[in-house]
Coordinates of C-alpha atoms in Angstrom, one line a residue:
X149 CA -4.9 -0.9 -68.2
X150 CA -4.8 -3.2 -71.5
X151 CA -4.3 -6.7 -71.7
X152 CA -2.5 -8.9 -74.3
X153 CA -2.1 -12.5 -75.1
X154 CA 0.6 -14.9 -74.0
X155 CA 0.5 -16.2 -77.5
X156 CA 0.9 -12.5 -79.1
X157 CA -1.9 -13.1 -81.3
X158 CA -4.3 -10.6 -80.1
X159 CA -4.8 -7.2 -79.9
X160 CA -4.6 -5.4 -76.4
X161 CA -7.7 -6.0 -74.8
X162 CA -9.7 -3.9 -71.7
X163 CA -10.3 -5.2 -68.6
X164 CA -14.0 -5.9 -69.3
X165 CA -13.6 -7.4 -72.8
X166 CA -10.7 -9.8 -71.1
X167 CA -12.9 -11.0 -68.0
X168 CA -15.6 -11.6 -70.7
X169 CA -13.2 -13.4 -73.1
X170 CA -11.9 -15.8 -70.2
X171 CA -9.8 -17.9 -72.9
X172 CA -7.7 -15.1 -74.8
X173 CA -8.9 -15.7 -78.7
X174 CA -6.1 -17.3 -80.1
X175 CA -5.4 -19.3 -77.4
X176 CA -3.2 -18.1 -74.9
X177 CA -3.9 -16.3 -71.7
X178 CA -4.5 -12.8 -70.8
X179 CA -1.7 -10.6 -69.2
X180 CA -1.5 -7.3 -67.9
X181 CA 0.9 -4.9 -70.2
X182 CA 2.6 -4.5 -66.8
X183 CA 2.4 -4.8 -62.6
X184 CA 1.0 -1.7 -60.7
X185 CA 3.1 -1.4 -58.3
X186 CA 2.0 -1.0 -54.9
X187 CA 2.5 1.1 -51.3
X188 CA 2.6 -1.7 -48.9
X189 CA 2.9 0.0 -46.0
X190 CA 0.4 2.2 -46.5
X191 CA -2.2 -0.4 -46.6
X192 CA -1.0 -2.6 -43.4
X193 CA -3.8 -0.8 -41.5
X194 CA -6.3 -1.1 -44.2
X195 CA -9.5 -3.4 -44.3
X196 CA -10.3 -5.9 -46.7
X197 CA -12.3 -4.0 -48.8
X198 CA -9.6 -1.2 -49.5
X199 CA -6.7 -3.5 -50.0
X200 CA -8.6 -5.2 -52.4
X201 CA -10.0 -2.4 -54.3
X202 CA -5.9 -0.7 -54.3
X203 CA -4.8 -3.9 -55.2
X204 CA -7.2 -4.5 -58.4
X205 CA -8.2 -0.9 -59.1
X206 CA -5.3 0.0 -61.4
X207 CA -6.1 -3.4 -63.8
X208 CA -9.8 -3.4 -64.1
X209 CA -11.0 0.3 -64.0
X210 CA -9.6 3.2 -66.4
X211 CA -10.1 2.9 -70.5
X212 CA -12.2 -0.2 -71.5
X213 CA -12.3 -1.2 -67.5
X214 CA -14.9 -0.8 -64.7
X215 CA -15.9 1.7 -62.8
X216 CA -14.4 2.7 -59.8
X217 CA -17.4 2.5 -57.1
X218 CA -18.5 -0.2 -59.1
X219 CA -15.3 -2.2 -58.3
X220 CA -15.2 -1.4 -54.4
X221 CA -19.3 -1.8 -54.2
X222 CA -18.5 -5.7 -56.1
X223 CA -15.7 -5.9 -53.3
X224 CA -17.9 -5.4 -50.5
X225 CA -20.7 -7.4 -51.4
X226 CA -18.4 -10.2 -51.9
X227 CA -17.0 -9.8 -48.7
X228 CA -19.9 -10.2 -47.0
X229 CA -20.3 -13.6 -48.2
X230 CA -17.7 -15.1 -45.7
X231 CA -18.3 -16.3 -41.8
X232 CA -15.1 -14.4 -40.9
X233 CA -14.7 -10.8 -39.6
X234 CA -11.9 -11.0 -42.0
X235 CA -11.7 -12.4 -45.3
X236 CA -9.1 -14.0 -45.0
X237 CA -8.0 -14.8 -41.2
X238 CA -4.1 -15.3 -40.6
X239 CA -3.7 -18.5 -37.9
X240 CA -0.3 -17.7 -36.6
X241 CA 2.0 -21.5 -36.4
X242 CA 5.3 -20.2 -33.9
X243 CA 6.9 -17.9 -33.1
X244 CA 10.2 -15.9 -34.4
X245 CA 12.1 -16.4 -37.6
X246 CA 10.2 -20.4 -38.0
X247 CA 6.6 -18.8 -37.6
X248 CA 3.9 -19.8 -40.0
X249 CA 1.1 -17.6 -40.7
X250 CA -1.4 -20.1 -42.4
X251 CA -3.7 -18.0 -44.9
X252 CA -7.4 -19.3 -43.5
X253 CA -8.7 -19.0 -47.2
X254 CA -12.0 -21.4 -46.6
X255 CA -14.1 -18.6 -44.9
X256 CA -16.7 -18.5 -47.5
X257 CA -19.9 -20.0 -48.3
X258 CA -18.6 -23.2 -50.2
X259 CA -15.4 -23.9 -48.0
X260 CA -12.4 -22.9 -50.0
X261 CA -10.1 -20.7 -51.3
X262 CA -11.3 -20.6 -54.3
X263 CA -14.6 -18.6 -52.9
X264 CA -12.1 -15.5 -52.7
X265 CA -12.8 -15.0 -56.1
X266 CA -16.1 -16.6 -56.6
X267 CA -17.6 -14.4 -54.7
X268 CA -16.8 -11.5 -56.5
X269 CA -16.5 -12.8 -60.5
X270 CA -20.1 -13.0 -60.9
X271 CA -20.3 -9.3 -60.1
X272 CA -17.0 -8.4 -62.4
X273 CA -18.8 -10.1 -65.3
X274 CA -22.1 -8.1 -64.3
X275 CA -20.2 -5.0 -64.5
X276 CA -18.0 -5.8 -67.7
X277 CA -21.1 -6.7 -69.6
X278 CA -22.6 -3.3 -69.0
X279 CA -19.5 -1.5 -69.5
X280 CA -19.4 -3.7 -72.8
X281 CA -22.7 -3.0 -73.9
X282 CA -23.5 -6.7 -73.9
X283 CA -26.5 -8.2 -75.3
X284 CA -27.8 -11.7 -74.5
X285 CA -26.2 -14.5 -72.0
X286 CA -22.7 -15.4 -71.2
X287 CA -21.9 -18.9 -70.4
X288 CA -19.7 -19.7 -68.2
X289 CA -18.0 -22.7 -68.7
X290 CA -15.8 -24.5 -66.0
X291 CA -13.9 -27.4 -65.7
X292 CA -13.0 -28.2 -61.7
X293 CA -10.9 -30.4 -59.7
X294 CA -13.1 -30.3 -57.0
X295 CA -13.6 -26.9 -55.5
X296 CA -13.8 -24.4 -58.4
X297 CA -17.2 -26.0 -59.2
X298 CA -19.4 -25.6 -56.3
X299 CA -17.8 -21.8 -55.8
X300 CA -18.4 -21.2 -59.6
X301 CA -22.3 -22.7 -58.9
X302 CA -22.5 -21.1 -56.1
X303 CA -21.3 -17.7 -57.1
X304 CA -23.4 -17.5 -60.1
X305 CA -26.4 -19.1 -59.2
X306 CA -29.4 -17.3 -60.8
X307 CA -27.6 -14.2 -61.8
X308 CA -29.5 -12.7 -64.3
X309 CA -28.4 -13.3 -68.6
X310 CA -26.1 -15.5 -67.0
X311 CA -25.6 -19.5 -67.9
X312 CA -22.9 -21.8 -65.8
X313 CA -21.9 -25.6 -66.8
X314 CA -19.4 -27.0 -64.9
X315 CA -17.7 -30.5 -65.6
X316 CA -16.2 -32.5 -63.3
X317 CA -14.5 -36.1 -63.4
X318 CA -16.8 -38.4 -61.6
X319 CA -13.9 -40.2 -59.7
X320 CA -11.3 -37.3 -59.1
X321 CA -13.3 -35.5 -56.7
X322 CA -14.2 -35.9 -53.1
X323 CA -17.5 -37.5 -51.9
X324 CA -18.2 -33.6 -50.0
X325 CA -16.9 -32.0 -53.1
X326 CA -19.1 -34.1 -55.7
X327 CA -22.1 -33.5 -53.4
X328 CA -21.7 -29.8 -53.4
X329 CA -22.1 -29.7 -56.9
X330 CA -24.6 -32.1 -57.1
X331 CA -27.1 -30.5 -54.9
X332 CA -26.7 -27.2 -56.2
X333 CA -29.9 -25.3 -56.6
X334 CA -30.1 -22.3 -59.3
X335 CA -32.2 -22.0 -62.6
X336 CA -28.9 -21.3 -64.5
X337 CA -26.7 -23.8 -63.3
X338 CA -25.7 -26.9 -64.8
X339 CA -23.3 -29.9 -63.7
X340 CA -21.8 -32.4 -66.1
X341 CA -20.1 -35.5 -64.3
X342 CA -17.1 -36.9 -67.0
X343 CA -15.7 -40.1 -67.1
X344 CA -12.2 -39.0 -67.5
X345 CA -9.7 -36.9 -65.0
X346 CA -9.8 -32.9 -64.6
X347 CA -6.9 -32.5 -67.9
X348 CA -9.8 -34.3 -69.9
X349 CA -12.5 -31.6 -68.6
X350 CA -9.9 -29.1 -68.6
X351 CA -8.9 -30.1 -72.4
X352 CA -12.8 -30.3 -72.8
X353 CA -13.3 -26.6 -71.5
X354 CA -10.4 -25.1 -74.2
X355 CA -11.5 -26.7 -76.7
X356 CA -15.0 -25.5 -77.0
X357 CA -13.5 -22.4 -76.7
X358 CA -11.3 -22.8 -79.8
X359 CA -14.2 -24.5 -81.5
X360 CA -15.8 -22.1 -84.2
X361 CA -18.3 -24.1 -85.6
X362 CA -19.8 -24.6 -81.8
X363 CA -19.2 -21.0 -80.5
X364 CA -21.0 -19.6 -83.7
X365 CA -24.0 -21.8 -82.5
X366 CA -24.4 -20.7 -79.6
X367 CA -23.7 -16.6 -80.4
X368 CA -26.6 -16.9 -83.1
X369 CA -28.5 -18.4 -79.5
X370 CA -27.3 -15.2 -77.9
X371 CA -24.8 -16.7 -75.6
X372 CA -21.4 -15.7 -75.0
X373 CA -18.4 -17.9 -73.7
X374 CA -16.3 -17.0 -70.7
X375 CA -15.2 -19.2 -67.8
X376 CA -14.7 -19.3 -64.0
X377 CA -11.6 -21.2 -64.2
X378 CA -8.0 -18.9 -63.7
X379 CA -8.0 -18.9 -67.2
X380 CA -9.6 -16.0 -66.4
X381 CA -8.0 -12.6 -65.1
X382 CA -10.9 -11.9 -63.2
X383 CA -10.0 -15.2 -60.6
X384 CA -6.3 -14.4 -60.6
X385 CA -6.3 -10.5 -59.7
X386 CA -8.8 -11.3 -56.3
X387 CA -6.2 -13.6 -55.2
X388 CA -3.2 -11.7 -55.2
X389 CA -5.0 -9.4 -52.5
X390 CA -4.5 -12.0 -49.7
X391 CA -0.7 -12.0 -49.9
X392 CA -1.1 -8.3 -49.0
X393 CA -3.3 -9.0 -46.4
X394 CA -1.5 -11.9 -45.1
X395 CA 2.0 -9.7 -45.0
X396 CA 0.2 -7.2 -43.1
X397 CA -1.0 -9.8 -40.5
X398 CA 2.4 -10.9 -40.0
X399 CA 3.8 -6.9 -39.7
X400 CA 0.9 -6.5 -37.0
X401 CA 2.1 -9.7 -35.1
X402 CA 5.6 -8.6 -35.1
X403 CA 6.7 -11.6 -37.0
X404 CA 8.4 -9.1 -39.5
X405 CA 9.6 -5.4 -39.7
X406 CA 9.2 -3.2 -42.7
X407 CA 10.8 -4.5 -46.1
X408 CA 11.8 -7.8 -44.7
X409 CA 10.5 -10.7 -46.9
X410 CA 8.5 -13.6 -46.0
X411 CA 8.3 -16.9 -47.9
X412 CA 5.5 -18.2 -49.5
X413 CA 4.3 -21.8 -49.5
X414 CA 1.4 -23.1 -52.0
X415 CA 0.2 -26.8 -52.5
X416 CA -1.1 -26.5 -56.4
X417 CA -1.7 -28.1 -59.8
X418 CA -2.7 -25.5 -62.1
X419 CA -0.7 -22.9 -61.1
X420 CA -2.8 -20.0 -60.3
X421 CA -2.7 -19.2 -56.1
X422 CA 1.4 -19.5 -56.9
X423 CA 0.8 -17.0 -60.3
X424 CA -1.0 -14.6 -57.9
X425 CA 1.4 -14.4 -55.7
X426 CA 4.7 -13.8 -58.7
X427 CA 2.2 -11.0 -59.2
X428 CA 1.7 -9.4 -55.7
X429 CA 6.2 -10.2 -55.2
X430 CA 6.3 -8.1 -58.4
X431 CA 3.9 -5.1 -57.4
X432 CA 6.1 -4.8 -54.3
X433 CA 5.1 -7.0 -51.7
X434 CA 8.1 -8.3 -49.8
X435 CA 7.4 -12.1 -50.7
X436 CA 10.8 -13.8 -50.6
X437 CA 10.9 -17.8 -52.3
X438 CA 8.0 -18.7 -53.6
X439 CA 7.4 -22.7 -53.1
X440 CA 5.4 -24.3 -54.9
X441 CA 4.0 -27.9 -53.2
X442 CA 3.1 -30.7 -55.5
X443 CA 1.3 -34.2 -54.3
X444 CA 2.9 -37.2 -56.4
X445 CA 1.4 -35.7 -59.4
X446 CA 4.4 -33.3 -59.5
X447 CA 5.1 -32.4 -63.1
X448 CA 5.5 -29.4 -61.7
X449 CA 8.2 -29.8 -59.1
X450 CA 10.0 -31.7 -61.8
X451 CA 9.5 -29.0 -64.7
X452 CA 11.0 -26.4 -61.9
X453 CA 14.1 -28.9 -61.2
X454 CA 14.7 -29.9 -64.5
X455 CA 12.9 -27.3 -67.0
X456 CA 11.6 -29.7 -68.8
X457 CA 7.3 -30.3 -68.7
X458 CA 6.9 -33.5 -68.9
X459 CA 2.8 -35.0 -69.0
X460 CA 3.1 -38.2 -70.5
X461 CA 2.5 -40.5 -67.0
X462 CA -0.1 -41.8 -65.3
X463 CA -2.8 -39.2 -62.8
X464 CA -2.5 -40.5 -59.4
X465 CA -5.5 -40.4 -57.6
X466 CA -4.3 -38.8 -54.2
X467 CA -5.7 -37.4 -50.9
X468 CA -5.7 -33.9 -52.3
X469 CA -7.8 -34.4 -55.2
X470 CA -7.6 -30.4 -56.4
X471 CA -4.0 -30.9 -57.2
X472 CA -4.4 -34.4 -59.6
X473 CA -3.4 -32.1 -62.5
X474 CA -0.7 -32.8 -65.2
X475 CA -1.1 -29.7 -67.5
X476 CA -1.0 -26.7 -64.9
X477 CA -3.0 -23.8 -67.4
X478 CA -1.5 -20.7 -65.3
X479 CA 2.5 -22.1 -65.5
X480 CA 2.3 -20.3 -69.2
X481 CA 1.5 -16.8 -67.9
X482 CA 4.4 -17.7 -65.7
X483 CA 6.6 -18.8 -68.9
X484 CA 5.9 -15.3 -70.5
X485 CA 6.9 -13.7 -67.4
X486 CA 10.0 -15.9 -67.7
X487 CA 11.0 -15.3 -70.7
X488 CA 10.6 -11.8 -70.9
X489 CA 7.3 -11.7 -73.2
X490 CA 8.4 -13.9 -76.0
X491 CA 5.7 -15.0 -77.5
X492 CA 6.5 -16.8 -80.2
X493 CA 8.6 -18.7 -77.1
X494 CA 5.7 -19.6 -75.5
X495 CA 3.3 -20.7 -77.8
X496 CA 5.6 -22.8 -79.7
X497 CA 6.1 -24.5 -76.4
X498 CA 2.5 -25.0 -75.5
X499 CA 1.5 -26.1 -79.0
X500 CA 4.0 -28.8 -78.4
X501 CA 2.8 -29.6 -75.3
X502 CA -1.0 -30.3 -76.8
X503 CA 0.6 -32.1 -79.4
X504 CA 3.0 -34.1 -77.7
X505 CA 2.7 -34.0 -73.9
X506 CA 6.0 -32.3 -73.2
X507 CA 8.1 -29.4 -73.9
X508 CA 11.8 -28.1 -72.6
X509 CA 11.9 -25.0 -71.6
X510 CA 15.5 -25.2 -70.7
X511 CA 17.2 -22.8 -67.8
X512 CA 14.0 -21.0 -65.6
X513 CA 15.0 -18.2 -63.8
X514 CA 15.4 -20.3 -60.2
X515 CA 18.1 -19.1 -58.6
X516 CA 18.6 -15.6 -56.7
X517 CA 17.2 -13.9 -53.9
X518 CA 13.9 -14.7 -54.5
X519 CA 13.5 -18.0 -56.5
X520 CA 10.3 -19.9 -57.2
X521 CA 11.1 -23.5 -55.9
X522 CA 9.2 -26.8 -55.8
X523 CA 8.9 -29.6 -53.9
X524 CA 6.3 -32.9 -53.6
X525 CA 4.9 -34.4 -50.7
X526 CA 3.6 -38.1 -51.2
X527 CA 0.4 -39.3 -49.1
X528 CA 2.4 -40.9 -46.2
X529 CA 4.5 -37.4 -45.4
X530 CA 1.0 -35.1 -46.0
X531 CA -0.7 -37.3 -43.3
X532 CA 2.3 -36.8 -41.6
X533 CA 2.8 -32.9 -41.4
X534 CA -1.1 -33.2 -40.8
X535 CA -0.7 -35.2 -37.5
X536 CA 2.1 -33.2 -36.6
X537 CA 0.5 -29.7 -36.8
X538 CA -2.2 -30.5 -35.2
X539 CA -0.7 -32.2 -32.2
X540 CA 1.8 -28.9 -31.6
X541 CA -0.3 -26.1 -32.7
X542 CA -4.3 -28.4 -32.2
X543 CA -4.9 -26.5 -35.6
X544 CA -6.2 -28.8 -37.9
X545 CA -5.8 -28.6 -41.8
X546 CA -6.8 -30.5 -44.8
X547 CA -4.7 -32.5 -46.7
X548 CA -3.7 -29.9 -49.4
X549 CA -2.4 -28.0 -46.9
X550 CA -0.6 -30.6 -45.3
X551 CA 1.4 -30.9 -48.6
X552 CA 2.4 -27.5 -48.0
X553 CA 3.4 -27.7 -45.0
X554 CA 5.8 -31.0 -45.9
X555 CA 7.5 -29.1 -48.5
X556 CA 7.4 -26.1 -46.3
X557 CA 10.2 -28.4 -44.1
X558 CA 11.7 -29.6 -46.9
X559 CA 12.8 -25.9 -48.4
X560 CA 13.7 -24.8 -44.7
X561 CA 16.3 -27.9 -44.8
X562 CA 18.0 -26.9 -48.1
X563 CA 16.4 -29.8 -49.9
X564 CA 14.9 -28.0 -52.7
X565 CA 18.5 -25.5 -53.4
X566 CA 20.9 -28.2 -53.4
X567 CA 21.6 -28.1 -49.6
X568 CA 22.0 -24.7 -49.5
X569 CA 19.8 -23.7 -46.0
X570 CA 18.1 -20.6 -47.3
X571 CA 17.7 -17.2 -44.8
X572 CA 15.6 -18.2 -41.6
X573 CA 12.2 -16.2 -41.8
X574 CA 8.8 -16.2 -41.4
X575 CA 6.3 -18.1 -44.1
X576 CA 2.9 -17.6 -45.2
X577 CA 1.3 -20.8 -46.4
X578 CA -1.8 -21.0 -48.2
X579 CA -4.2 -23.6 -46.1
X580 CA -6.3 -23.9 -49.0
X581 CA -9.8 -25.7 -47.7
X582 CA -11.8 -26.8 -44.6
X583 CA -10.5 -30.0 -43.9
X584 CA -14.1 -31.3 -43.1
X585 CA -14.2 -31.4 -46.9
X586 CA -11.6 -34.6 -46.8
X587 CA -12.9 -35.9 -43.5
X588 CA -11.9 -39.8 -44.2
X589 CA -8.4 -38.5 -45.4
X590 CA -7.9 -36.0 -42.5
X591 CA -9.5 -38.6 -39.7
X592 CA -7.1 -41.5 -40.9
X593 CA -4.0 -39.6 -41.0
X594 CA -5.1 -38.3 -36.9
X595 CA -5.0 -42.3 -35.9
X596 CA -9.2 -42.3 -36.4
X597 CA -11.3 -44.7 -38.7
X598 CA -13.6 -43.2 -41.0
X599 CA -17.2 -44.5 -40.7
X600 CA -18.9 -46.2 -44.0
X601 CA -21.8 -42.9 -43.7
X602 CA -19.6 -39.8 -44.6
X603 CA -21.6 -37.6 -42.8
X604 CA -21.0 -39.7 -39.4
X605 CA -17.4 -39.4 -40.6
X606 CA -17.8 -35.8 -40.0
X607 CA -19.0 -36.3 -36.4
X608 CA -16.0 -38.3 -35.9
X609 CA -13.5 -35.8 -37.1
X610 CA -14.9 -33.6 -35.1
X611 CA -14.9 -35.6 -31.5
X612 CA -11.0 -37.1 -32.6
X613 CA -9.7 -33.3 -33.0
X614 CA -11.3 -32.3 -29.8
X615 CA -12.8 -29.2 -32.4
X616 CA -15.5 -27.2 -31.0
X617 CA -16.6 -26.0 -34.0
X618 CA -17.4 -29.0 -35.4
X619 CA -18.0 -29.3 -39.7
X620 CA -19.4 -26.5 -41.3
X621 CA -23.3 -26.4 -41.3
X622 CA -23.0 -26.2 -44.9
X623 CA -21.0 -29.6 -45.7
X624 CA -23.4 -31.3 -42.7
X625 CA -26.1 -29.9 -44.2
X626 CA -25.3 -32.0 -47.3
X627 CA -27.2 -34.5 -45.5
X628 CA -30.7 -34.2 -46.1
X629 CA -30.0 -32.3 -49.5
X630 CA -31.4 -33.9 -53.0
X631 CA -29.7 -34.4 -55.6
X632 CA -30.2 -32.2 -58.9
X633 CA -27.4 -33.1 -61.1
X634 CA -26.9 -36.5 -61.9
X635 CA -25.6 -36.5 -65.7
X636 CA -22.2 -38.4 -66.3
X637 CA -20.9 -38.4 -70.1
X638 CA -18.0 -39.2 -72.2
X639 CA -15.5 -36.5 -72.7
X640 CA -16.4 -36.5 -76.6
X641 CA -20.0 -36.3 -75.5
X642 CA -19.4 -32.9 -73.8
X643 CA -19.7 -30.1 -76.6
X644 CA -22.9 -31.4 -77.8
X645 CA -24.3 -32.6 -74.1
X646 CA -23.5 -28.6 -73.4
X647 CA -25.6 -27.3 -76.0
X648 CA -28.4 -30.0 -75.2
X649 CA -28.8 -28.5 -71.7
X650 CA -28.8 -24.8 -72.9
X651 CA -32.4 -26.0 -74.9
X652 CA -33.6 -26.7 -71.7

């Protein structure tokens, strides 16, 4: 399959030349010419490994793509990576038509979702770069919220002709997620604290992209830019396999029968789980609303209520630090889907958005069977649905998910369809990290006081919950771990701080 540019300034592209790309060349964002569909039901039975392979096969192998046993060889290896007999467990909230089949997406080695396609990018870069013919080193360069870093580091650590800077702002993460990234080990790996927010590190990423003074430096030192972020089509295609997965957990509970649709919940800032999942509704998998959950940084929920995108306010530093975003990246591959691949439509809106902050849209494409909704959750109501999940179900979550689960209650009461109490059924929502990775956030909202020592905060989480398991050795191992990456610079200072670091 070929890929073209939101933008419409590129040529079609082949799956390995767009996973190498990341950021399409004039711009915009790499689409596929069109959805594969799939046979749902005849993967319910199916493993991880050959959902995932049906699911990506038909957009990364074929003319300018991988190869086939490549691709499901990548798949398994990834796979192996996570503590779970399945990928991606289903924890099933309920029972009947107000069941909640939370996706368990933190089974990997860093502690969140984001690992589903971590795991498996370094290998889809591996295999684009031979089927490319490429020379020399790719870069990868990320900007993160708080997770997409360490899975990035993690993922690529010490993969051979392979280079990976991540940025990060030094007060917009959590204390587990900064030390994650700051005790990463690898020879390749690099981690850049900024004094800014993630839009300034995001903003910092595209622009060395679109730089061609800077990228023609470093292609005469052999290196090649790409990215981790879901810029790139090879994180967004891995996660639209768990919302086939997660279906087929709820078919083999009984929660549904063939064809009947399930909704989907998503807390988010850039856009990309929620993207994912327009993606799998459209290949055939019987998603009904899609909801998208916003903290009190919700330019989204208002750009879906008023089609207008609106960025000009202040970040709000929240408990759920992955979704302090303003400018979502993945909302325009959902604008050319919108409109219908205009895009002329598009990129005059985005331009205007980097100039000025904002653009209208006008009318989105809301209403219907299956709508995508949004709705926001502030602090107080997150801690909330946190306390009150746990004290029904004793399933604890972090506070991302908890956002989910607000708004979850909010579209089940007609809030988010002008009163209008949408169809009674089942909902899958994405429980996006291990809460030990908030500990102070999730211990406060269950009554408990965090303790000064974050790491004793762990212990405490642990005891309050009654939770056997305990933190994950990997965040309590943080502990005795030293520090490697210590490096904070001005936003400005980050092209040529980049190429500093690559002399090393």
């Amino acid at each position: 399959m070929r890929f073209t540019s939101t933008r419409g300034g590129v040529d079609p592209q082949g799956a390995a030349r767009a996973i190498l790309t990341g950021l399409a060349p004039d711009g915009g964002l790499f689409v596929p010419e069109r959805i594969a569909p799939l046979e749902v039901e005849d993967l319910l039975d199916a493993g991880w490994v050959d959902v995932a392979t049906a699911v990506m096969e038909p957009y990364l192998t074929g003319d300018g793509g991988l190869g086939e046993g490549d691709l499901r060889q990548a798949v398994t290896t990834a796979a192996a990576r996570f503590e779970t007999d399945e990928v991606v467990p289903v924890d099933l909230l309920g029972e009947g038509a107000s069941s909640i089949g939370l996706l368990a997406l933190f089974g990997g080695p860093t502690h969140a979702f984001k690992d589903v396609a971590l795991t498996l990018l370094p290998h889809l870069v591996t295999l684009a770069r031979r089927a490319e013919g490429e020379a020399g080193t790719t870069l990868v360069l990320t900007a993160t919220s708080g997770d997409t870093g360490k899975a990035a580091l993690e993922g690529f650590k010490d993969v051979p002709e392979t280079e990976v800077v991540v940025l990060y702002p030094t007060e917009g993460v959590s204390f587990m997620q900064k030390q994650q990234m700051r005790t990463q080990a690898g020879d390749n790996v690099h981690v850049l604290g900024i004094h800014g927010d993630f839009d300034d590190a995001q903003r910092a990423v595209k622009a060395l992209f679109a730089d061609a003074g800077a990228r023609e430096r470093l292609d005469a030192r052999g290196y090649s830019i790409s990215s981790a972020n879901s810029i790139n089509l090879g994180r967004l295609l891995p996660q639209m396999v768990y919302y086939v997965t997660g279906y087929a957990a709820l078919r083999s509970a009984g929660v549904v029968a063939a064809g009947e649709p399930v909704d989907v919940v998503v807390p988010t800032g850039n856009f990309g789980n929620l993207l994912a999942a327009t993606w799998a509704r459209a290949a055939g998998v019987p998603l009904g609303a899609l909801v998208c959950a916003t903290n009190e940084n919700r330019v989204l929920a208002d750009f879906f209520a008023t089609g207008t995108y609106d960025a000009r306010r202040r970040l709000v530093r929240t408990d759920s630090p992955s979704m302090d975003i303003l400018v979502s990246s993945n909302l325009e591959r959902y604008l050319y889907e919108a409109s219908g691949g205009d895009t002329d439509r598009v990129r005059t809106a985005l331009e205007t958005l980097a100039r000025h902050r904002r653009f209208d849209w006008g009318e989105l494409p809301g209403a219907g069977a299956n709508p995508v909704l949004a709705g926001t959750a502030t602090r107080k109501e997150a801690a909330d649905a946190l306390r009150r999940v746990h004290a029904e179900h004793g399933t604890l979550v972090d506070p991302h998910t908890a956002v989910a689960l607000h708004v979850l209650e909010q579209y089940r009461a007609g809030q988010l369809t002008d009163g209008t109490v949408p169809p009674a059924r089942p909902a899958l929502v994405a429980a996006t990290a291990s809460p030990y990775k908030f500990a102070p956030a999730v211990l406060g909202a269950l009554g408990g006081e965090a303790d000064p020592d974050e790491f004793e905060t762990l212990l405490r989480l642990a005891t309050h919950a009654a939770d056997e398991r305990g933190a994950p050795a990997g965040l309590a191992g943080l502990r005795e771990a030293e520090v490697l990456h210590d490096r904070v610079v001005e936003v400005d200072e980050v092209p040529a701080t980049i190429e500093e670091v690559l002399h090393r």
